[in-house]
Coordinates of C-alpha atoms in Angstrom, one line a residue:
X1366 CA 0.0 0.0 0.0
X1367 CA 1.3 3.4 -0.9
X1368 CA 2.5 5.5 2.1
X1369 CA 0.5 8.6 2.9
X1370 CA 2.2 11.7 1.6
X1371 CA 3.3 14.1 4.4
X1372 CA 2.2 17.7 3.6
X1373 CA 4.6 20.6 3.3
X1374 CA 3.7 23.7 5.3
X1375 CA 4.7 27.1 4.2
X1376 CA 5.6 29.8 6.8
X1377 CA 5.6 33.4 5.6
X1378 CA 8.7 35.2 7.1
X1379 CA 6.7 38.2 8.3
X1380 CA 4.5 39.4 11.1
X1381 CA 3.9 36.7 13.8
X1382 CA 6.5 34.4 12.3
X1383 CA 9.1 36.3 14.4
X1384 CA 7.1 35.6 17.6
X1385 CA 6.1 32.0 17.0
X1386 CA 8.8 30.6 14.6
X1387 CA 10.4 28.4 17.3
X1388 CA 7.1 27.0 18.4
X1389 CA 5.9 26.4 14.8
X1390 CA 9.1 24.8 13.6
X1391 CA 9.4 22.6 16.7
X1392 CA 5.7 21.5 16.6
X1393 CA 5.9 20.5 12.9
X1394 CA 9.3 18.8 13.4
X1395 CA 7.9 16.7 16.2
X1396 CA 5.1 15.6 14.0
X1397 CA 7.5 14.8 11.1
X1398 CA 6.0 17.5 8.9
X1399 CA 8.2 19.5 6.6
X1400 CA 8.1 23.3 6.6
X1401 CA 9.4 25.8 4.1
X1402 CA 10.0 29.5 4.9
X1403 CA 9.8 32.3 2.4
X1404 CA 13.0 34.2 1.8
X1405 CA 14.1 37.4 3.6
X1406 CA 12.2 40.6 2.7
X1407 CA 13.5 42.6 -0.2
X1408 CA 12.1 45.2 -2.6
X1409 CA 10.5 42.7 -4.8
X1410 CA 8.6 41.1 -1.9
X1411 CA 7.3 44.5 -0.8
X1412 CA 6.2 45.4 -4.3
X1413 CA 4.4 42.1 -4.7
X1414 CA 2.6 42.6 -1.4
X1415 CA 1.8 46.2 -2.1
X1416 CA 0.1 45.2 -5.4
X1417 CA -2.1 42.8 -3.4
X1418 CA -3.0 45.2 -0.6
X1419 CA -5.3 48.2 -0.4
X1420 CA -3.4 51.5 -0.1
X1421 CA -4.4 52.0 3.5
X1422 CA -2.9 48.7 4.6
X1423 CA 0.1 49.0 7.0
X1424 CA 3.6 48.3 5.7
X1425 CA 3.9 45.1 7.8
X1426 CA 0.7 43.7 6.1
X1427 CA 2.0 44.6 2.7
X1428 CA 5.2 42.8 3.4
X1429 CA 3.3 39.8 4.7
X1430 CA 1.2 39.5 1.6
X1431 CA 4.4 39.6 -0.4
X1432 CA 5.7 36.6 1.5
X1433 CA 2.5 34.7 1.0
X1434 CA 2.8 35.4 -2.7
X1435 CA 6.4 34.0 -2.6
X1436 CA 5.1 30.7 -1.1
X1437 CA 2.2 30.2 -3.4
X1438 CA 2.6 27.0 -5.4
X1439 CA 5.7 25.9 -3.4
X1440 CA 3.9 24.0 -0.6
X1441 CA 0.7 22.1 0.2
X1442 CA -0.5 24.6 2.8
X1443 CA 0.4 28.1 4.0
X1444 CA 0.0 28.6 7.7
X1445 CA -2.1 31.8 8.4
X1446 CA -3.2 31.7 12.1
X1447 CA -6.0 33.7 13.7
X1448 CA -4.6 35.2 16.9
X1449 CA -7.3 37.3 18.6
X1450 CA -6.8 37.5 22.4
X1451 CA -4.9 36.1 25.4
X1452 CA -7.6 37.1 27.9
X1453 CA -9.4 40.1 29.2
X1454 CA -7.8 43.4 28.1
X1455 CA -5.2 41.3 26.2
X1456 CA -6.3 41.7 22.6
X1457 CA -4.3 41.6 19.4
X1458 CA -4.6 44.1 16.6
X1459 CA -7.6 43.3 14.4
X1460 CA -5.4 42.5 11.4
X1461 CA -4.2 39.3 13.2
X1462 CA -7.9 38.5 13.9
X1463 CA -8.9 38.9 10.3
X1464 CA -5.7 37.6 8.6
X1465 CA -6.9 34.1 7.5
X1466 CA -10.1 35.5 5.9
X1467 CA -8.2 38.4 4.3
X1468 CA -5.4 36.1 2.8
X1469 CA -7.9 33.5 1.6
X1470 CA -9.9 36.2 -0.2
X1471 CA -6.9 37.9 -1.8
X1472 CA -5.4 34.7 -3.0
X1473 CA -8.7 32.9 -3.8
X1474 CA -7.8 32.4 -7.5
X1475 CA -4.3 31.1 -6.8
X1476 CA -5.3 27.5 -6.1
X1477 CA -3.2 27.6 -3.0
X1478 CA -4.5 25.9 0.1
X1479 CA -4.3 27.6 3.5
X1480 CA -4.1 26.2 7.1
X1481 CA -5.1 28.1 10.2
X1482 CA -5.7 27.8 13.9
X1483 CA -7.8 29.9 16.2
X1484 CA -6.3 31.4 19.4
X1485 CA -8.9 33.4 21.3
X1486 CA -8.8 32.9 25.1
X1487 CA -11.9 35.1 25.5
X1488 CA -13.8 32.5 23.5
X1489 CA -12.2 29.6 25.5
X1490 CA -9.8 28.7 22.7
X1491 CA -6.3 28.6 24.3
X1492 CA -3.0 27.9 22.5
X1493 CA -3.0 24.2 23.5
X1494 CA -6.4 23.5 22.1
X1495 CA -5.6 25.6 19.0
X1496 CA -2.6 23.4 18.2
X1497 CA -4.5 20.3 19.0
X1498 CA -7.1 21.2 16.4
X1499 CA -4.3 22.1 13.9
X1500 CA -2.5 18.8 14.3
X1501 CA -5.6 16.8 13.9
X1502 CA -6.6 18.7 10.8
X1503 CA -3.3 17.4 9.3
X1504 CA -4.3 13.8 10.2
X1505 CA -2.1 13.4 13.2
X1506 CA -3.4 11.4 16.2
X1507 CA -4.5 13.4 19.3
X1508 CA -1.8 11.8 21.4
X1509 CA 0.9 12.7 19.0
X1510 CA -0.3 16.2 18.7
X1511 CA -0.4 16.7 22.5
X1512 CA 3.1 15.3 22.8
X1513 CA 4.4 17.5 19.9
X1514 CA 2.8 20.7 21.4
X1515 CA 4.3 20.1 24.9
X1516 CA 7.7 19.5 23.4
X1517 CA 7.5 22.5 21.1
X1518 CA 6.3 24.8 24.0
X1519 CA 9.2 23.6 26.1
X1520 CA 11.7 24.3 23.3
X1521 CA 10.1 27.8 22.7
X1522 CA 10.2 28.8 26.3
X1523 CA 13.8 27.8 26.8
X1524 CA 14.9 29.6 23.6
X1525 CA 13.0 32.8 24.5
X1526 CA 14.4 32.9 28.1
X1527 CA 17.8 32.7 26.5
X1528 CA 17.1 35.7 24.3
X1529 CA 15.7 37.7 27.3
X1530 CA 18.9 37.0 29.3
X1531 CA 21.0 38.2 26.4
X1532 CA 19.1 41.5 26.3
X1533 CA 19.2 42.0 30.0
X1534 CA 23.0 41.7 29.9
X1535 CA 23.1 44.5 27.3
X1536 CA 21.8 47.0 29.9
X1537 CA 25.1 46.7 31.7
X1538 CA 27.2 47.3 28.6
X1539 CA 29.6 50.3 28.4
X1540 CA 28.9 53.3 26.2
X1541 CA 25.6 54.6 24.8
X1542 CA 22.6 52.3 25.0
X1543 CA 19.4 52.9 23.1
X1544 CA 16.2 51.0 23.7
X1545 CA 14.3 50.2 20.5
X1546 CA 10.5 49.9 21.1
X1547 CA 9.2 48.0 18.1
X1548 CA 7.3 44.9 17.2
X1549 CA 9.5 41.9 16.4
X1550 CA 8.3 41.8 12.8
X1551 CA 9.5 45.4 12.4
X1552 CA 12.8 45.3 14.1
X1553 CA 13.8 41.8 12.7
X1554 CA 12.8 42.4 9.1
X1555 CA 16.0 42.8 7.1
X1556 CA 14.5 45.3 4.7
X1557 CA 13.2 47.7 7.2
X1558 CA 14.1 47.3 10.9
X1559 CA 17.6 45.7 10.7
X1560 CA 18.9 48.7 8.9
X1561 CA 18.3 50.7 12.1
X1562 CA 20.1 48.3 14.4
X1563 CA 22.9 47.9 11.9
X1564 CA 23.4 51.7 11.8
X1565 CA 23.4 52.0 15.6
X1566 CA 26.0 49.3 16.0
X1567 CA 28.2 50.9 13.3
X1568 CA 27.9 54.2 15.3
X1569 CA 29.2 52.6 18.4
X1570 CA 25.8 52.4 20.1
X1571 CA 24.4 49.3 21.8
X1572 CA 20.8 48.7 20.6
X1573 CA 18.5 46.9 23.0
X1574 CA 15.2 45.4 22.0
X1575 CA 12.2 46.3 24.2
X1576 CA 10.2 43.4 22.8
X1577 CA 12.5 40.8 24.2
X1578 CA 11.5 40.9 27.8
X1579 CA 9.9 38.7 30.5
X1580 CA 6.4 39.0 29.2
X1581 CA 4.6 38.5 32.5
X1582 CA 6.8 41.1 34.2
X1583 CA 6.3 43.5 31.3
X1584 CA 2.5 43.2 31.5
X1585 CA 2.5 44.0 35.2
X1586 CA 4.8 47.0 34.7
X1587 CA 2.7 48.3 31.8
X1588 CA 0.1 49.4 34.3
X1589 CA 2.6 52.1 35.5
X1590 CA 2.3 53.9 32.2
X1591 CA -1.2 52.9 31.1
X1592 CA -3.9 50.8 32.9
X1593 CA -6.1 50.8 29.8
X1594 CA -3.8 49.8 26.9
X1595 CA -5.5 46.6 25.5
X1596 CA -3.1 45.4 22.8
X1597 CA -1.0 42.5 24.1
X1598 CA 2.2 43.2 22.3
X1599 CA 2.0 46.9 22.9
X1600 CA 1.5 46.3 26.6
X1601 CA 4.6 44.1 26.6
X1602 CA 6.6 46.9 25.0
X1603 CA 5.2 49.6 27.2
X1604 CA 6.0 47.5 30.3
X1605 CA 9.5 46.9 29.1
X1606 CA 10.0 50.6 28.7
X1607 CA 8.7 51.2 32.3
X1608 CA 11.2 48.5 33.5
X1609 CA 14.2 49.8 31.7
X1610 CA 14.0 53.5 30.7
X1611 CA 16.3 54.4 33.6
X1612 CA 19.0 52.1 32.3
X1613 CA 19.3 53.5 28.8
X1614 CA 20.5 56.8 27.2
X1615 CA 17.7 57.1 24.6
X1616 CA 14.6 55.4 23.2
X1617 CA 13.6 54.9 19.6
X1618 CA 9.9 54.3 18.9
X1619 CA 10.1 52.3 15.7
X1620 CA 6.9 51.6 13.8
X1621 CA 5.6 50.7 10.4
X1622 CA 3.2 53.3 8.7
X1623 CA 0.3 53.5 9.3
X1624 CA 0.0 51.2 12.3
X1625 CA -3.0 52.3 14.3
X1626 CA -2.1 50.8 17.7
X1627 CA 1.5 52.1 17.4
X1628 CA 0.3 55.7 16.6
X1629 CA -1.7 55.7 19.8
X1630 CA 0.8 53.8 22.0
X1631 CA 3.8 55.8 20.9
X1632 CA 2.1 59.0 21.7
X1633 CA 1.3 57.6 25.1
X1634 CA 4.9 56.7 25.7
X1635 CA 6.1 60.1 24.6
X1636 CA 3.8 61.8 27.0
X1637 CA 4.5 59.5 30.0
X1638 CA 8.2 58.8 29.8
X1639 CA 10.2 61.9 30.7
X1640 CA 13.9 62.8 31.0
X1641 CA 14.9 60.2 28.3
X1642 CA 15.7 61.5 24.8
X1643 CA 13.3 59.9 22.4
X1644 CA 13.0 59.5 18.6
X1645 CA 9.8 58.6 16.9
X1646 CA 10.8 56.8 13.6
X1647 CA 8.0 55.7 11.3
X1648 CA 9.0 53.5 8.4
X1649 CA 7.1 53.3 5.1
X1650 CA 7.5 51.9 1.6
X1651 CA 9.1 55.1 0.5
X1652 CA 11.6 55.4 3.3
X1653 CA 15.2 55.6 2.0
X1654 CA 18.1 54.5 4.2
X1655 CA 19.8 57.9 3.7
X1656 CA 16.9 59.7 5.4
X1657 CA 16.8 57.2 8.3
X1658 CA 20.5 57.3 8.8
X1659 CA 20.4 61.2 9.0
X1660 CA 17.8 61.1 11.7
X1661 CA 19.6 58.4 13.6
X1662 CA 22.9 60.4 13.4
X1663 CA 21.2 63.5 14.7
X1664 CA 19.6 61.6 17.5
X1665 CA 22.9 60.1 18.6
X1666 CA 24.5 63.5 18.5
X1667 CA 21.8 65.0 20.7
X1668 CA 22.3 62.2 23.3
X1669 CA 26.1 62.7 23.2
X1670 CA 25.7 66.5 23.5
X1671 CA 23.3 66.0 26.4
X1672 CA 25.8 63.8 28.2
X1673 CA 28.7 66.1 27.5
X1674 CA 30.4 63.8 25.0
X1675 CA 30.3 66.5 22.2

């Protein structure tokens, strides 16, 4: 009898991939399911995604659609999860809630199949049950799925704790230290966010990521700056700033145009966090590296002048 073919799952290298990649890869590996990841973002990916999106879509969504396009026809399924909430006052941006429907509609004539799972704690759909349903959709036994999820969760937690420890050590580094407040899919994207961290390192500055933080601690500390901020990732970043703003020389609020939550949260941070030089840097599809580097250079000079280094 012919063996059942194992499906290949495509993972777009954008948006929540940077938060969940370890969990996803470990989960599918445990089940013996092959994954393929789209290549790093470049101008072609952005242009392909922009052609698929409405003009008002944020830069991150345009990049995501470009990565979906790059995977079409190269795998059996493309994973597009729906991540809505982690509990009361712990919501995600609506784009993550609508993403599966949006992608399926945009690529409805491509012939590509999509795979999803539903994470919405407010509707009693936690991560474990979401992955249970995902694995069983792929034809895996309930026992194998439970084992795979537990192993993947353990791997993800260990890896993330290591990243947090690395960031915490940077606060004790010598020289200028700048905290970058940005979503992981902005700061880690090689076409947009990594140009910022690369420039800072080249200028002799230590960039520190606000998003890599003990998430439970950050959620508690976020109340110091805002008791009403409802977006989960924004609350983590706000809490990280509350925990660390006294340990850095400056803060960069880095966001992708026109992110609605970031436009509100960054204004909140600017109003509540005092005595720390701050740069609000908004990236869009027209941003050139020269303009970004000029603003970063000026910001670093301001910090050095303030600290008597110029």
